Amino acid sequence: MIADIDQTLISRRDIATRVAQLAQAIVADLPRTTAGQPTELTLVPVLTGSVIFLADLIRQMPVHLRIHLISVSSYPGQTTQSTAACINQGLTSLPDSLQGAHVLILDDILDSGKTLGLVRDTLAARHPASLRACVLLRKDRPQAAACEVDYVAFDIPDQFVVGYGLDYDDYYRNLPDIVTLKRHIIQPEPASPNPAKTV
Ligand code: 5GP
Ligand code: MG
């Protein structure tokens, strides 16, 4: 697995420093109760890529929070391009109403923006008190720049990356750094899309 790495783009140390900063900013931005305390936060992490980010982030946020998972399927498989996105109901644990909730979407990477757009629309329909979005990575692409997002840990070049939760064909999520893979590891893009799978 280690031999498959081409370059380390973001080290585990830099990730830890930035995640701590983000956690502080998110808590500071929460509305306050009449007693001056931060209000409760509802986190909606997008499975599967955001799980490591989620685990590190929430342990730096000393506030009342709840987690509702959402799963989105797209067609990446052994490819490096996302095509379409749809909610995977079987793995999603959203309540029917989010009335009164201060909701924060958490995703691994903002690429075409289709995933975030779909998740945002799905949650907005449940009428939260506020709805924000946080991504670990944002790619340097016009589609990503055009997408509304409140917190970004790192802006990266338009390259395919893995590690710290991000996969290639479901592998490499356990790498502690964010890295690129050697060219021969990445399969050529197939002519037709692979079956839908969670991102
Ligand atoms: P979207 O194109 O909808 O913004 O992103 C869809 C999903 O594609 C992301 O949540 C992520 O799972 C996957 N994706 C996009 N770019 C990359 C990348 O560089 N590396 C990996 N591992 N996944 C990516
Ligand atoms: Mg993902």
Short mmCIF file of C-alpha atoms and ligand atoms in Angstrom, two decimals:
data_model
loop_
_atom_site.label_atom_id
_atom_site.label_comp_id
_atom_site.label_asym_id
_atom_site.label_seq_id
_atom_site.Cartn_x
_atom_site.Cartn_y
_atom_site.Cartn_z
CA MET A 1 0.00 0.00 0.00
CA ILE A 2 2.74 2.49 0.98
CA ALA A 3 4.63 1.60 -2.21
CA ASP A 4 1.61 2.83 -4.24
CA ILE A 5 2.02 6.43 -2.99
CA ASP A 6 3.42 8.97 -5.43
CA GLN A 7 3.48 12.22 -3.42
CA THR A 8 2.29 13.40 -0.03
CA LEU A 9 0.14 16.45 -0.67
CA ILE A 10 -0.92 17.20 2.93
CA SER A 11 0.81 15.65 5.95
CA ARG A 12 -0.98 14.24 9.00
CA ARG A 13 0.53 17.07 11.08
CA ASP A 14 -0.85 19.78 8.83
CA ILE A 15 -4.24 18.03 8.80
CA ALA A 16 -4.35 17.89 12.60
CA THR A 17 -3.46 21.59 12.93
CA ARG A 18 -6.08 22.65 10.39
CA VAL A 19 -8.83 20.40 11.78
CA ALA A 20 -8.33 21.95 15.23
CA GLN A 21 -8.62 25.46 13.72
CA LEU A 22 -11.77 24.51 11.84
CA ALA A 23 -13.40 23.00 14.92
CA GLN A 24 -12.76 26.25 16.81
CA ALA A 25 -14.21 28.35 13.99
CA ILE A 26 -17.33 26.18 13.70
CA VAL A 27 -18.01 26.39 17.45
CA ALA A 28 -17.34 30.15 17.51
CA ASP A 29 -19.89 30.65 14.69
CA LEU A 30 -22.71 28.75 16.46
CA PRO A 31 -25.55 30.96 17.69
CA ARG A 32 -25.56 31.44 21.51
CA THR A 33 -28.30 30.55 23.95
CA THR A 34 -29.65 33.22 26.34
CA ALA A 35 -27.11 31.86 28.85
CA GLY A 36 -24.32 32.61 26.35
CA GLN A 37 -23.61 28.96 25.54
CA PRO A 38 -23.20 27.64 21.99
CA THR A 39 -26.45 26.08 20.71
CA GLU A 40 -26.65 22.40 19.83
CA LEU A 41 -25.12 21.35 16.50
CA THR A 42 -26.47 18.72 14.09
CA LEU A 43 -23.76 17.19 11.94
CA VAL A 44 -24.58 15.40 8.70
CA PRO A 45 -21.46 13.60 7.47
CA VAL A 46 -21.53 12.19 3.94
CA LEU A 47 -20.51 8.52 3.97
CA THR A 48 -17.94 7.11 3.53
CA GLY A 49 -15.18 9.55 2.77
CA SER A 50 -15.82 11.95 5.67
CA VAL A 51 -15.61 9.41 8.53
CA ILE A 52 -11.99 10.08 9.56
CA PHE A 53 -12.48 13.85 9.27
CA LEU A 54 -15.68 13.54 11.36
CA ALA A 55 -13.94 11.51 14.08
CA ASP A 56 -11.10 14.02 14.43
CA LEU A 57 -13.28 17.13 14.16
CA ILE A 58 -15.93 16.22 16.75
CA ARG A 59 -13.34 15.42 19.39
CA GLN A 60 -12.21 19.06 19.17
CA MET A 61 -15.73 20.47 19.60
CA PRO A 62 -16.82 20.67 23.26
CA VAL A 63 -20.52 21.29 22.49
CA HIS A 64 -23.75 19.31 22.44
CA LEU A 65 -23.94 17.68 19.02
CA ARG A 66 -25.82 14.99 17.17
CA ILE A 67 -24.83 13.03 14.09
CA HIS A 68 -27.17 11.93 11.30
CA LEU A 69 -25.46 10.00 8.53
CA ILE A 70 -26.21 10.48 4.86
CA SER A 71 -25.02 8.17 2.12
CA VAL A 72 -24.67 9.26 -1.49
CA SER A 73 -24.09 6.88 -4.38
CA SER A 74 -22.18 7.88 -7.45
CA TYR A 75 -20.36 5.99 -10.17
CA PRO A 76 -16.66 6.22 -9.37
CA GLY A 77 -15.66 2.52 -8.81
CA GLN A 78 -12.25 2.08 -10.38
CA THR A 79 -12.40 5.50 -11.93
CA THR A 80 -11.35 8.92 -10.74
CA GLN A 81 -14.34 10.89 -12.07
CA SER A 82 -17.74 11.24 -10.44
CA THR A 83 -20.68 11.30 -12.85
CA ALA A 84 -24.08 11.45 -11.12
CA ALA A 85 -25.21 11.33 -7.49
CA CYS A 86 -28.28 9.96 -5.66
CA ILE A 87 -29.17 9.40 -1.98
CA ASN A 88 -28.60 5.83 -0.78
CA GLN A 89 -31.66 5.45 1.49
CA GLY A 90 -30.51 2.19 3.11
CA LEU A 91 -27.48 3.82 4.76
CA THR A 92 -29.06 7.20 5.55
CA SER A 93 -30.31 8.01 9.06
CA LEU A 94 -31.94 11.42 8.66
CA PRO A 95 -35.02 12.43 10.65
CA ASP A 96 -38.03 13.56 8.58
CA SER A 97 -37.82 17.05 10.08
CA LEU A 98 -34.79 19.14 11.02
CA GLN A 99 -36.93 22.05 12.24
CA GLY A 100 -34.98 24.18 14.75
CA ALA A 101 -31.69 22.36 14.08
CA HIS A 102 -28.42 24.12 13.23
CA VAL A 103 -27.12 21.73 10.61
CA LEU A 104 -23.58 21.34 9.28
CA ILE A 105 -22.90 19.07 6.29
CA LEU A 106 -19.48 17.42 6.37
CA ASP A 107 -17.91 16.03 3.20
CA ASP A 108 -14.49 14.82 2.17
CA ILE A 109 -13.96 16.67 -1.09
CA LEU A 110 -15.66 19.23 -3.27
CA ASP A 111 -15.05 18.26 -6.89
CA SER A 112 -17.98 18.70 -9.32
CA GLY A 113 -20.26 19.90 -6.49
CA LYS A 114 -22.99 17.38 -7.39
CA THR A 115 -22.82 15.57 -4.04
CA LEU A 116 -22.93 18.73 -1.95
CA GLY A 117 -25.73 20.19 -4.06
CA LEU A 118 -27.84 17.07 -3.65
CA VAL A 119 -27.21 16.83 0.11
CA ARG A 120 -27.93 20.54 0.60
CA ASP A 121 -31.29 20.26 -1.25
CA THR A 122 -32.22 17.09 0.69
CA LEU A 123 -31.57 18.79 4.03
CA ALA A 124 -33.11 22.16 3.10
CA ALA A 125 -36.38 20.30 2.43
CA ARG A 126 -36.40 19.31 6.13
CA HIS A 127 -36.45 23.00 7.18
CA PRO A 128 -33.43 23.39 9.50
CA ALA A 129 -32.92 26.66 11.42
CA SER A 130 -29.59 27.02 9.62
CA LEU A 131 -27.69 24.97 7.04
CA ARG A 132 -23.94 25.18 6.49
CA ALA A 133 -21.39 23.02 4.73
CA CYS A 134 -17.81 22.06 5.56
CA VAL A 135 -15.41 20.17 3.30
CA LEU A 136 -11.96 18.83 4.00
CA LEU A 137 -10.72 19.48 0.46
CA ARG A 138 -11.78 21.71 -2.42
CA LYS A 139 -10.37 21.07 -5.87
CA ASP A 140 -9.16 23.88 -8.08
CA ARG A 141 -12.00 23.55 -10.65
CA PRO A 142 -14.62 26.11 -11.74
CA GLN A 143 -17.48 23.76 -10.67
CA ALA A 144 -16.06 23.53 -7.15
CA ALA A 145 -15.45 27.27 -6.91
CA ALA A 146 -19.07 27.91 -7.95
CA CYS A 147 -20.43 25.75 -5.13
CA GLU A 148 -21.48 27.49 -1.90
CA VAL A 149 -19.49 26.16 1.08
CA ASP A 150 -18.87 27.73 4.49
CA TYR A 151 -15.71 25.97 5.69
CA VAL A 152 -12.84 24.52 3.64
CA ALA A 153 -9.86 22.90 5.33
CA PHE A 154 -7.58 22.85 2.26
CA ASP A 155 -7.70 24.02 -1.35
CA ILE A 156 -5.84 21.55 -3.56
CA PRO A 157 -4.89 21.29 -7.25
CA ASP A 158 -7.25 19.37 -9.57
CA GLN A 159 -5.59 16.01 -8.88
CA PHE A 160 -6.98 12.66 -7.73
CA VAL A 161 -6.06 12.16 -4.06
CA VAL A 162 -6.55 9.41 -1.47
CA GLY A 163 -6.00 8.92 2.25
CA TYR A 164 -7.52 10.34 5.45
CA GLY A 165 -10.87 8.79 4.47
CA LEU A 166 -10.65 9.23 0.69
CA ASP A 167 -10.53 6.06 -1.40
CA TYR A 168 -9.60 4.58 -4.71
CA ASP A 169 -11.87 1.58 -5.39
CA ASP A 170 -12.58 1.56 -1.60
CA TYR A 171 -8.88 1.21 -0.65
CA TYR A 172 -6.39 3.66 0.88
CA ARG A 173 -8.92 5.33 3.26
CA ASN A 174 -6.64 4.35 6.18
CA LEU A 175 -3.59 6.31 4.96
CA PRO A 176 -2.97 9.06 7.55
CA ASP A 177 -1.75 11.63 4.99
CA ILE A 178 -3.49 12.95 1.86
CA VAL A 179 -1.51 11.63 -1.09
CA THR A 180 -1.50 11.02 -4.83
CA LEU A 181 -1.05 7.51 -6.22
CA LYS A 182 1.49 6.31 -8.76
CA ARG A 183 0.24 6.47 -12.29
CA HIS A 184 0.19 2.68 -12.91
CA ILE A 185 -2.14 2.11 -9.87
CA ILE A 186 -4.95 4.18 -11.39
CA GLN A 187 -6.84 2.18 -14.03
CA PRO A 188 -7.68 3.85 -17.35
CA GLU A 189 -11.26 5.22 -17.37
CA PRO A 190 -13.77 2.60 -18.65
CA ALA A 191 -15.95 3.40 -21.68
CA SER A 192 -19.21 2.84 -19.71
CA PRO A 193 -19.89 3.76 -16.04
CA ASN A 194 -19.37 1.17 -13.28
CA PRO A 195 -22.33 0.21 -11.02
CA ALA A 196 -23.34 2.86 -8.48
CA LYS A 197 -21.43 2.80 -5.20
CA THR A 198 -21.23 4.99 -2.13
CA VAL A 199 -18.70 7.81 -2.18
P1 5GP B 1 -18.49 15.73 -6.35
O1 5GP B 1 -17.95 15.56 -7.74
O2 5GP B 1 -19.95 15.36 -6.28
O3 5GP B 1 -18.18 17.08 -5.77
O4 5GP B 1 -17.71 14.67 -5.45
C1 5GP B 1 -18.21 13.37 -5.39
C2 5GP B 1 -17.35 12.44 -4.65
O5 5GP B 1 -16.34 12.02 -5.56
C3 5GP B 1 -16.59 12.91 -3.43
O6 5GP B 1 -17.36 12.89 -2.24
C4 5GP B 1 -15.51 11.86 -3.37
O7 5GP B 1 -16.00 10.70 -2.74
C5 5GP B 1 -15.26 11.57 -4.84
N1 5GP B 1 -14.05 12.31 -5.28
C6 5GP B 1 -13.98 13.45 -5.98
N2 5GP B 1 -12.69 13.79 -6.18
C7 5GP B 1 -11.95 12.84 -5.55
C8 5GP B 1 -10.54 12.63 -5.36
O8 5GP B 1 -9.65 13.37 -5.79
N3 5GP B 1 -10.20 11.52 -4.65
C9 5GP B 1 -11.10 10.65 -4.14
N4 5GP B 1 -10.62 9.60 -3.47
N5 5GP B 1 -12.43 10.82 -4.29
C10 5GP B 1 -12.83 11.90 -4.98
MG MG B 2 -16.90 10.97 -0.59
#
